Amino acid sequence: MQRVNFDHIAETVSNWGRWGDVDARGTLNHIGPEALLRGASCVTTGKAFALGLPLDQNGPQLNGYRFNPRLYATALGTPLGPQTTACYSDDVIHMPLQSATHWDALSHVHYDGMMYNGCTAATCLNPGGASHNGVEHLARDGIASRGILLDIARLKNVDELPADYGVTVDDLRAACEREGVIVEAGDVVLVRTGHLRSFTLCGDRERFNGLQAGLLPETAEWLFDRSVAAVAADNLAVEFVGPETLSGEVALPLHMLCIRDMGMPLGEMFDLEALAADCAQDGRYAFLLSAPPLGVTGAFGAPTNPMALK
Amino acid sequence: MQRVNFDHIAETVSNWGRWGDVDARGTLNHIGPEALLRGASCVTTGKAFALGLPLDQNGPQLNGYRFNPRLYATALGTPLGPQTTACYSDDVIHMPLQSATHWDALSHVHYDGMMYNGCTAATCLNPGGASHNGVEHLARDGIASRGILLDIARLKNVDELPADYGVTVDDLRAACEREGVIVEAGDVVLVRTGHLRSFTLCGDRERFNGLQAGLLPETAEWLFDRSVAAVAADNLAVEFVGPETLSGEVALPLHMLCIRDMGMPLGEMFDLEALAADCAQDGRYAFLLSAPPLGVTGAFGAPTNPMALK
Amino acid sequence: MQRVNFDHIAETVSNWGRWGDVDARGTLNHIGPEALLRGASCVTTGKAFALGLPLDQNGPQLNGYRFNPRLYATALGTPLGPQTTACYSDDVIHMPLQSATHWDALSHVHYDGMMYNGCTAATCLNPGGASHNGVEHLARDGIASRGILLDIARLKNVDELPADYGVTVDDLRAACEREGVIVEAGDVVLVRTGHLRSFTLCGDRERFNGLQAGLLPETAEWLFDRSVAAVAADNLAVEFVGPETLSGEVALPLHMLCIRDMGMPLGEMFDLEALAADCAQDGRYAFLLSAPPLGVTGAFGAPTNPMALK
Amino acid sequence: MQRVNFDHIAETVSNWGRWGDVDARGTLNHIGPEALLRGASCVTTGKAFALGLPLDQNGPQLNGYRFNPRLYATALGTPLGPQTTACYSDDVIHMPLQSATHWDALSHVHYDGMMYNGCTAATCLNPGGASHNGVEHLARDGIASRGILLDIARLKNVDELPADYGVTVDDLRAACEREGVIVEAGDVVLVRTGHLRSFTLCGDRERFNGLQAGLLPETAEWLFDRSVAAVAADNLAVEFVGPETLSGEVALPLHMLCIRDMGMPLGEMFDLEALAADCAQDGRYAFLLSAPPLGVTGAFGAPTNPMALK
């Protein structure tokens, strides 16, 4: 993206200082009792959907730079004592914190040397994690609010959006209208592109990790204007990834606008298929979403197993 | 515990076959739409409590067999392209799945060579995880239901129960009565002993990992009779750990009864302090609990950052 | 391989009990002062060759079950004190012990439920390693003796043996004759097939990890008769890997004969190219080989950076 | 150490540019054919000593910042095929590269923002390792030369030097004289303080990791003058660690002089006890030392299992 166009949006959506100089929760501050109560009031049929992908060697990562989780047993049916048949088994995991279903922390990306809320990247980023904007700030009070599914694939009457399709503000508006929802302050927006199916149904990791449909940078303003608390999607990066998304003057522009300027966590690889099918069936696209990340101190992101409760 | 006494309870509480031969969710099957709706109806003030401990080197593990999570940055402010100031940071984690706040899976313990629902331990337990009863079965549909805090420390008017105190069925009953709650089918019971304070307030890992207050084995029957979905506590092992808990004919008897015979997940090291203070203040000890584990395929347990919503 | 043919060789080459009931060094016992002195006497020009592959993400593993080593910095230019410009950097590694250049320990393979020297596999193999025949026994006194390069590729006038070529006893004899060497008790034999070039020169990991030239099972008798201390090669598995090597009644038969019956460590992925070129030039195929594995207690194998000194 | 005193030595011993602008092997360049042949000529009795500590959970690390190696089995007696009793076992390791017996790479420490040979630390140090001066440069051609044991503990007639004892140049000279050795260009010097016994014999990790005897900074000049190729010791840091070693204007001064200015690798936690006993017995303190580090690309250090051959 060209810097001049980017800067225009960035100025508009910046939340630096809005919640104080040391704030590290960003737009999660929009979640108040009202938003949570609004979410709880959506629980009317008692259905629960877990949106996290399985964490194992068959996950979506290509096993290069980011790999799929590795589990190692450390005890396998080890007796608990000399006189007992009682045994236990233990294990450890080794995994990238940006693999499978996860939240990007506000320390995950930056530009011009500054992270969200004016932290200097050079001094905040360390081999053991970030001293500011780590995911623990998102985890401490958690993420629970009303969730809204904006099913763009369904809006376009496709299973998956084409890889070269950028979701526009008009698409978001049209989805709201079609679904009969009004996004309010503190809501968490879940965007369905259908792209996850390239992995979950087709097992095509190359395609899943390649160019893909997602939100265009200008949607940041729409999210900002509605005081959305967080946005997640069923693709790799929430945002549209085209041939120029990683080159040009501003790489991953929506990441930069949301995470660095607005302080808005991005949720990636949320498995929205079953939830979307249910929403399509009963016509209710709002629910209670409880999706706290694990509280890994200093982490640039952390896995979550989000629950959508209807 | 003596085998003869143990077997008597074990026969009473066994759920093997109750939900079919291949069931691996155990008592989570008690959670139905009613329980979830009952939980959602408890959300009346819009308060949220995240119950997970921070995951870092300052955690409760003693760094011997089980250690505290290790975070490694794999990118630190790495530019996303040649022409951009946009940068990203990534990280990986290495951690025991039984560290900090977590659920024990139904594969975590067994006795007489058999796991929950009649699985043979020898064939189900592998270096890469359990082929049956792995935590993914608890994660797939998640854990969300009404939660009930039974604050035994408060019942006894202490900050922490003495280390040699075993919580009895009478204590559970008395707490219910005092709190004005009736535990119903599908509820998740959170037991507060105050023991976590030995770590969180005192930083005394040796004491936290030593002998400690917790549920006595006979409480398994009480949990069974009420069709409780899961039980968690603020100590290391949910159950009372006395000098003979790890010796004798049945080691960790409540683990064996709950996990292996009933198919009931145990939640350990839930940080209940802030939640308990709030419950004490407003007199409401019921809430919506959303506490899905991460879905690590084959794992003997998995971390969770539980949300209690009131 | 058919069991009946295999068993005939196995009986011939078994060393169980030869060095006592608790021996875990196997044929390394053939290395005595004579062998080491014989090796040292080969050091006449003062040339040194390190035979270990680099350990990094560009290694020969396919990143599935066995992956390439991962390095994580844990400190990056961290100041050592408040008043000093002196800084340090630290790191950790996570790697399979059977990746890149390594020795297989005597616990690495077994058949009929028994490991080398009559250890019962079921009781000796644990999630934290082997209680018997771990690589620490090979590491404690190390591996240093005369090394002999048998350059079979050169014998056949090819850069690489064809993938479907099994090296015979006659080939070994012919190489000795051509090179003017006589293999003696305690020597370590290095076999060059040229196969490593498929990775080091061509970067073709698929081919490198596929079917490949190597020693045929009957060469075990030749190694046994000469009291060879250990055998290593520049391929994945020392032995010939054809379409039936991993199926049939005895899988990886040379592994079974060498490691389980003879107690002979196998060295895999030794980079012999520069050494072979030098041997070809000066006509001297004997040298001092110092190739101790790292002493990882209980490990089924361990990396080594072997030194060939001429 | 005070900067003014330090700088005086630093100027004297600097090797920057001596072996070209891109050199990353430093004083290992002193090892030529002569040094290796001189070492080989010391092999007269055929004795071999492996100097590496076992790598396991019982190692010398305190399990805080640096921890002891963790081994995880990834296969345990897994059948190699459907028709065979042949099985294999595999494992992985996770360990700090500065734990147990290892070489510090030339990227391990720096001061004034510059590493050995004028590399800028800020640009060379990355989460995945060092782009310059990584340990792979020490591994590629390995480390094999004449080794000289300077047994300072024996010189002082003690099992262990007192913790507050700094080894002087006079001590090194006296040890040479007593042992009848003359250190020559390319030799590797092994200094015995006896300090490792605090761990290996007493199992006192706190003491082992505390203040300790070792080389004083001025010994750098002695090492420089003799064109020593590398220096190793049986303590934690080679150098004397007193109350002020980590404070003051120059922390770890010998590290800075050797690694950063001279380009001399430091070998730490070499187990010299058995070797020293043998040297004392036969009066021969020179031997062939083969001690290549593992070739971990970009690493700040790497383990070695050194072989001393006499």
XYZ file of N, CA and C in Angstrom, chain A residues 3 33 36-37 40 43-48 50 54-56 65-67 71-77 80-81 83-98 108-112 125-129 139-144 246 248-252 256 288 290 292-300 303-305 307 309, chain B residues 3 33 36-37 40 43-48 50 54-56 65-67 71-77 80-81 83-98 108-112 125-129 139-144 246 248-252 256 288 290 292-300 303-305 307 309:
492
model
N 2.173 4.801 1.034
C 2.254 5.415 2.337
C 1.265 6.570 2.481
N -19.593 -3.624 30.658
C -20.708 -4.464 31.091
C -21.833 -4.529 30.052
N -21.030 -7.013 27.262
C -21.088 -8.387 27.751
C -22.537 -8.813 27.988
N -23.319 -7.941 28.589
C -24.735 -8.263 28.826
C -25.482 -8.413 27.497
N -24.617 -11.791 26.366
C -25.280 -12.849 27.143
C -26.742 -12.972 26.748
N -27.814 -15.543 24.182
C -27.787 -16.990 24.453
C -29.212 -17.443 24.733
N -29.853 -17.949 23.712
C -31.289 -18.258 23.842
C -31.615 -19.702 23.492
N -30.719 -20.379 22.803
C -31.005 -21.782 22.471
C -30.063 -22.742 23.179
N -29.019 -22.218 23.785
C -28.112 -23.089 24.540
C -27.140 -23.878 23.679
N -26.875 -23.364 22.515
C -25.904 -24.047 21.650
C -24.511 -23.461 21.864
N -23.513 -24.328 21.778
C -22.126 -23.881 21.964
C -21.271 -24.333 20.792
N -17.214 -24.365 19.554
C -15.785 -24.106 19.815
C -15.123 -23.835 18.469
N -7.794 -27.925 15.755
C -6.960 -28.866 16.510
C -5.493 -28.449 16.443
N -4.783 -28.684 17.512
C -3.365 -28.341 17.573
C -2.553 -29.619 17.457
N -2.059 -29.892 16.283
C -1.257 -31.100 16.082
C -0.465 -30.999 14.785
N 9.112 -21.830 8.552
C 9.364 -20.869 9.624
C 8.397 -21.075 10.791
N 7.102 -21.144 10.482
C 6.119 -21.508 11.510
C 5.767 -22.975 11.293
N 5.763 -23.725 12.350
C 5.539 -25.166 12.202
C 4.291 -25.562 12.982
N 3.857 -32.392 20.216
C 3.536 -32.898 21.549
C 4.522 -33.991 21.904
N 5.070 -33.935 23.098
C 5.979 -34.984 23.563
C 5.495 -35.502 24.913
N 5.247 -36.788 24.989
C 4.917 -37.371 26.287
C 6.156 -37.358 27.166
N 5.979 -37.022 28.425
C 7.092 -37.063 29.370
C 6.896 -38.175 30.399
N 5.691 -38.681 30.489
C 5.414 -39.876 31.297
C 4.307 -40.621 30.568
N 4.414 -41.916 30.528
C 3.422 -42.739 29.814
C 2.997 -43.890 30.728
N 1.923 -43.691 31.432
C 1.470 -44.765 32.312
C 2.470 -45.081 33.404
N 2.268 -44.337 40.108
C 2.351 -43.239 41.076
C 2.992 -43.671 42.384
N 3.233 -44.938 42.531
C 3.854 -45.416 43.756
C 4.167 -46.887 43.640
N 3.160 -49.440 45.447
C 2.148 -50.427 45.824
C 0.838 -50.243 45.070
N 0.856 -49.422 44.057
C -0.413 -49.043 43.454
C -0.421 -49.373 41.974
N -1.589 -49.626 41.429
C -1.705 -49.751 39.977
C -2.024 -48.398 39.346
N -2.209 -47.390 40.179
C -2.544 -46.059 39.677
C -1.358 -45.450 38.948
N -1.620 -44.942 37.764
C -0.565 -44.430 36.890
C -0.961 -43.066 36.345
N 0.042 -42.328 35.858
C -0.250 -41.044 35.221
C 0.557 -40.915 33.942
N 0.137 -39.989 33.118
C 0.850 -39.639 31.893
C 0.898 -38.123 31.794
N 2.010 -37.616 31.370
C 2.217 -36.167 31.248
C 2.785 -35.856 29.865
N 2.728 -34.607 29.495
C 3.281 -34.236 28.199
C 3.671 -32.769 28.177
N 4.451 -32.417 27.163
C 4.824 -31.023 26.918
C 4.458 -30.691 25.487
N 4.381 -29.402 25.207
C 4.109 -28.972 23.837
C 5.145 -27.948 23.414
N 5.443 -27.954 22.140
C 6.327 -26.950 21.553
C 5.608 -26.421 20.329
N 5.311 -25.151 20.310
C 4.507 -24.613 19.206
C 4.738 -23.125 19.013
N 4.614 -22.660 17.787
C 4.631 -21.223 17.538
C 3.350 -20.596 18.086
N 3.448 -19.431 18.645
C 2.263 -18.786 19.211
C 1.406 -18.141 18.139
N 1.898 -18.121 16.921
C 1.099 -17.607 15.806
C 0.575 -18.752 14.934
N 2.696 -7.548 18.114
C 3.034 -8.433 16.989
C 3.598 -7.690 15.780
N 3.087 -6.507 15.512
C 3.611 -5.730 14.373
C 3.778 -4.257 14.764
N 4.571 -3.567 13.994
C 4.735 -2.128 14.195
C 5.301 -1.519 12.918
N 5.322 -0.198 12.866
C 6.032 0.474 11.770
C 6.611 1.777 12.274
N 7.503 2.323 11.515
C 8.219 3.540 11.915
C 8.837 3.400 13.310
N 11.197 -4.940 22.478
C 11.219 -6.284 21.894
C 12.472 -7.028 22.327
N 12.299 -8.121 23.005
C 13.415 -8.887 23.528
C 13.250 -10.367 23.189
N 14.357 -11.125 23.234
C 14.273 -12.548 22.899
C 13.266 -13.310 23.764
N 13.032 -12.848 24.978
C 12.067 -13.508 25.856
C 10.681 -12.904 25.758
N 10.462 -12.001 24.800
C 9.141 -11.420 24.604
C 9.148 -9.910 24.662
N -5.070 -11.100 27.938
C -5.501 -12.310 28.655
C -5.990 -12.017 30.058
N -5.444 -10.987 30.670
C -5.684 -10.762 32.093
C -7.175 -10.609 32.392
N -7.857 -9.768 31.652
C -9.309 -9.650 31.846
C -10.063 -10.424 30.775
N -9.319 -11.058 29.903
C -9.933 -11.905 28.889
C -10.660 -11.136 27.806
N -11.276 -11.877 26.922
C -12.071 -11.296 25.845
C -13.419 -11.997 25.853
N -14.439 -11.313 26.313
C -15.796 -11.869 26.312
C -16.750 -10.724 26.047
N 2.661 -7.750 0.804
C 3.906 -7.839 1.556
C 5.024 -7.004 0.941
N 5.665 -3.097 -1.305
C 5.131 -1.739 -1.268
C 5.571 -1.000 -0.026
N 5.040 0.199 0.122
C 5.514 1.080 1.183
C 4.988 0.700 2.561
N 3.799 0.130 2.580
C 3.273 -0.365 3.858
C 2.835 -1.814 3.656
N 3.564 -2.725 4.279
C 3.219 -4.137 4.187
C 2.146 -4.455 5.220
N 1.306 -5.422 4.899
C 0.222 -5.825 5.798
C -0.487 -4.601 6.393
N -1.214 -3.193 10.397
C -0.602 -1.984 10.948
C -1.668 -1.040 11.515
N -22.890 -14.771 22.248
C -21.889 -14.430 23.250
C -20.580 -15.084 22.830
N -16.753 -15.866 23.953
C -15.722 -15.875 25.000
C -14.465 -16.440 24.370
N -10.761 -15.698 25.273
C -9.524 -15.169 25.861
C -8.311 -15.910 25.311
N -7.237 -15.190 25.028
C -5.998 -15.895 24.686
C -5.377 -16.478 25.948
N -4.488 -17.436 25.782
C -3.665 -17.855 26.916
C -2.803 -16.667 27.333
N -2.555 -16.572 28.612
C -1.840 -15.401 29.110
C -0.336 -15.574 29.145
N 0.255 -15.733 27.985
C 1.698 -15.937 27.906
C 2.405 -14.589 28.030
N 3.093 -14.394 29.115
C 3.695 -13.100 29.389
C 4.685 -12.692 28.297
N 4.458 -11.513 27.756
C 5.373 -10.963 26.760
C 5.184 -11.486 25.349
N 4.193 -12.363 25.168
C 4.062 -13.006 23.855
C 3.495 -12.061 22.809
N 3.874 -12.325 21.566
C 3.404 -11.542 20.426
C 2.063 -12.066 19.910
N -2.550 -18.672 21.489
C -3.685 -19.465 21.027
C -4.920 -19.245 21.886
N -6.046 -19.502 21.287
C -7.321 -19.435 21.989
C -8.212 -20.512 21.406
N -9.112 -21.011 22.225
C -10.170 -21.893 21.738
C -11.471 -21.149 21.990
N -15.196 -19.731 22.255
C -16.524 -20.317 22.377
C -17.552 -19.285 21.927
N -21.484 -18.808 21.983
C -22.638 -19.369 22.702
C -23.891 -18.667 22.224
N -7.597 -50.096 48.960
C -8.287 -50.516 47.755
C -9.746 -50.886 48.032
N -28.190 -27.813 26.562
C -28.683 -26.446 26.392
C -29.199 -25.848 27.696
N -26.334 -24.567 29.888
C -25.727 -23.372 29.303
C -26.658 -22.162 29.470
N -27.925 -22.363 29.231
C -28.885 -21.264 29.396
C -28.964 -20.839 30.860
N -26.034 -18.717 31.348
C -26.154 -17.402 30.699
C -27.086 -16.491 31.493
N -25.649 -14.045 34.013
C -24.876 -12.858 33.610
C -25.783 -11.646 33.723
N -25.675 -10.941 34.838
C -26.614 -9.858 35.107
C -25.935 -8.526 35.392
N -24.647 -8.589 35.702
C -23.966 -7.313 35.970
C -22.909 -6.992 34.919
N -22.602 -7.964 34.077
C -21.641 -7.713 33.004
C -20.200 -7.707 33.462
N -19.929 -8.405 34.540
C -18.534 -8.493 35.005
C -17.870 -9.748 34.435
N -16.589 -9.642 34.146
C -15.849 -10.774 33.593
C -14.580 -11.018 34.405
N -11.109 -13.439 34.352
C -10.263 -14.446 33.696
C -9.501 -15.184 34.793
N -0.771 -16.365 34.772
C 0.181 -16.012 33.709
C 1.068 -17.207 33.375
N 1.417 -17.320 32.120
C 2.293 -18.405 31.664
C 3.679 -17.845 31.393
N 4.568 -18.034 32.344
C 5.931 -17.528 32.174
C 6.864 -18.194 33.168
N 10.738 -31.758 37.089
C 10.051 -32.585 36.097
C 9.085 -31.734 35.263
N 8.234 -30.981 35.945
C 7.391 -30.009 35.242
C 8.035 -28.645 35.412
N 8.133 -27.922 34.330
C 8.828 -26.638 34.384
C 7.880 -25.516 33.994
N 9.310 -19.016 26.581
C 8.958 -18.282 25.362
C 10.230 -17.918 24.623
N 10.247 -18.164 23.327
C 11.405 -17.784 22.522
C 10.926 -16.951 21.347
N 11.455 -15.758 21.222
C 11.151 -14.964 20.031
C 11.823 -15.599 18.821
N 11.116 -15.652 17.709
C 11.714 -16.169 16.474
C 11.886 -15.054 15.443
N 11.236 -13.946 15.680
C 11.469 -12.737 14.888
C 11.278 -11.566 15.840
N 12.110 -10.579 15.695
C 12.046 -9.413 16.582
C 12.118 -8.156 15.730
N 10.968 -7.615 15.416
C 10.981 -6.405 14.615
C 11.594 -6.620 13.246
N 9.015 -6.448 7.025
C 8.162 -7.292 6.187
C 8.497 -7.169 4.708
N 9.360 -6.266 4.377
C 9.734 -6.125 2.975
C 10.862 -5.133 2.860
N 11.012 -2.284 1.165
C 10.713 -0.858 1.021
C 9.851 -0.323 2.155
N 9.665 -1.101 3.190
C 8.674 -0.734 4.179
C 9.303 -0.616 5.557
N 8.719 0.213 6.399
C 9.142 0.237 7.797
C 8.307 -0.733 8.626
N 7.342 -1.371 7.979
C 6.468 -2.313 8.694
C 7.243 -3.559 9.089
N 7.112 -3.955 10.343
C 7.884 -5.046 10.911
C 6.965 -5.993 11.688
N 7.434 -7.206 11.911
C 6.664 -8.141 12.733
C 7.591 -8.838 13.716
N 6.979 -9.428 14.722
C 7.696 -10.235 15.705
C 6.893 -11.512 15.931
N 7.576 -12.617 16.037
C 6.937 -13.916 16.241
C 7.594 -14.624 17.420
N 6.941 -15.649 17.914
C 7.546 -16.388 19.014
C 7.006 -17.821 19.056
N 7.690 -18.649 19.811
C 7.247 -20.018 20.066
C 7.213 -20.221 21.580
N 6.500 -21.253 21.998
C 6.458 -21.574 23.414
C 6.783 -23.042 23.600
N 7.396 -23.331 24.725
C 7.683 -24.720 25.115
C 7.201 -24.854 26.546
N 6.237 -25.723 26.776
C 5.650 -25.792 28.116
C 5.014 -27.153 28.380
N 5.035 -27.581 29.617
C 4.292 -28.780 29.997
C 2.795 -28.481 29.924
N 2.020 -29.440 29.478
C 0.582 -29.224 29.360
C -0.118 -29.360 30.710
N 0.610 -29.775 31.705
C 0.042 -29.846 33.061
C 0.564 -28.703 33.930
N -5.230 -38.717 31.376
C -4.119 -38.288 32.243
C -3.763 -39.350 33.286
N -4.744 -40.046 33.813
C -4.460 -41.087 34.817
C -5.295 -42.341 34.536
N -4.854 -43.432 35.093
C -5.622 -44.682 35.002
C -5.155 -45.627 36.098
N -5.873 -46.707 36.266
C -5.390 -47.767 37.172
C -5.864 -49.113 36.650
N -5.266 -50.142 37.148
C -5.544 -51.504 36.679
C -5.406 -51.607 35.153
N -1.556 -45.301 24.923
C -0.592 -44.288 25.340
C 0.661 -44.354 24.473
N 0.955 -43.301 23.776
C 2.095 -43.274 22.867
C 2.917 -42.009 23.087
N 4.187 -42.022 22.653
C 5.041 -40.849 22.851
C 4.457 -39.568 22.263
N 3.633 -39.709 21.219
C 3.020 -38.527 20.618
C 1.649 -38.221 21.187
N 1.242 -38.934 22.237
C -0.039 -38.653 22.878
C -0.921 -39.883 22.977
N -12.045 -30.391 24.033
C -11.891 -29.094 23.370
C -12.855 -28.912 22.205
N -13.206 -30.023 21.583
C -13.937 -29.909 20.316
C -15.246 -29.148 20.488
N -16.033 -29.511 21.486
C -17.260 -28.750 21.756
C -17.075 -27.785 22.917
N -15.872 -27.786 23.472
C -15.557 -26.839 24.521
C -16.212 -27.161 25.847
N -16.018 -26.275 26.786
C -16.630 -26.394 28.112
C -17.244 -25.046 28.437
N -18.558 -24.976 28.396
C -19.270 -23.743 28.740
C -20.580 -24.144 29.398
N 0.068 -40.225 47.808
C 0.830 -40.790 46.701
C 1.395 -42.174 47.023
N 0.309 -45.934 49.333
C -0.890 -46.725 49.591
C -1.365 -47.467 48.370
N -2.498 -48.105 48.508
C -2.977 -49.009 47.449
C -3.568 -48.248 46.264
N -4.151 -47.104 46.555
C -4.640 -46.270 45.452
C -4.075 -44.863 45.620
N -3.189 -44.493 44.724
C -2.609 -43.153 44.773
C -3.555 -42.174 44.084
N -3.536 -40.932 44.541
C -4.402 -39.895 43.971
C -5.824 -40.413 43.737
N -8.406 -40.760 40.299
C -8.801 -42.041 39.702
C -10.330 -42.127 39.593
N -21.767 -17.696 34.457
C -21.507 -18.448 33.232
C -20.011 -18.706 33.171
N -16.990 -20.168 30.882
C -16.514 -20.653 29.576
C -15.043 -20.986 29.745
N -12.928 -23.637 27.840
C -12.473 -24.721 26.970
C -10.962 -24.873 27.047
N -10.460 -26.111 27.061
C -9.010 -26.283 26.943
C -8.591 -26.032 25.495
N -7.307 -25.787 25.299
C -6.784 -25.816 23.938
C -6.936 -27.236 23.396
N -7.197 -27.348 22.117
C -7.471 -28.663 21.540
C -6.234 -29.382 21.045
N -5.342 -29.704 21.959
C -4.098 -30.372 21.564
C -4.374 -31.860 21.361
N -4.295 -32.306 20.145
C -4.662 -33.685 19.824
C -3.815 -34.694 20.602
N -4.505 -35.573 21.310
C -3.820 -36.639 22.027
C -3.251 -36.248 23.371
N -3.433 -34.991 23.769
C -2.775 -34.505 24.983
C -3.440 -35.049 26.243
N -2.627 -35.185 27.268
C -3.085 -35.658 28.576
C -3.657 -34.513 29.416
N -3.826 -26.330 28.661
C -4.088 -25.083 29.363
C -5.413 -24.470 28.942
N -5.946 -23.658 29.814
C -7.162 -22.905 29.553
C -7.057 -21.575 30.266
N -7.681 -20.581 29.699
C -7.837 -19.305 30.400
C -9.333 -19.143 30.626
N -13.053 -18.100 31.629
C -13.779 -16.853 31.861
C -15.020 -17.150 32.701
N -18.296 -15.249 33.877
C -19.074 -14.069 33.496
C -20.287 -13.960 34.386
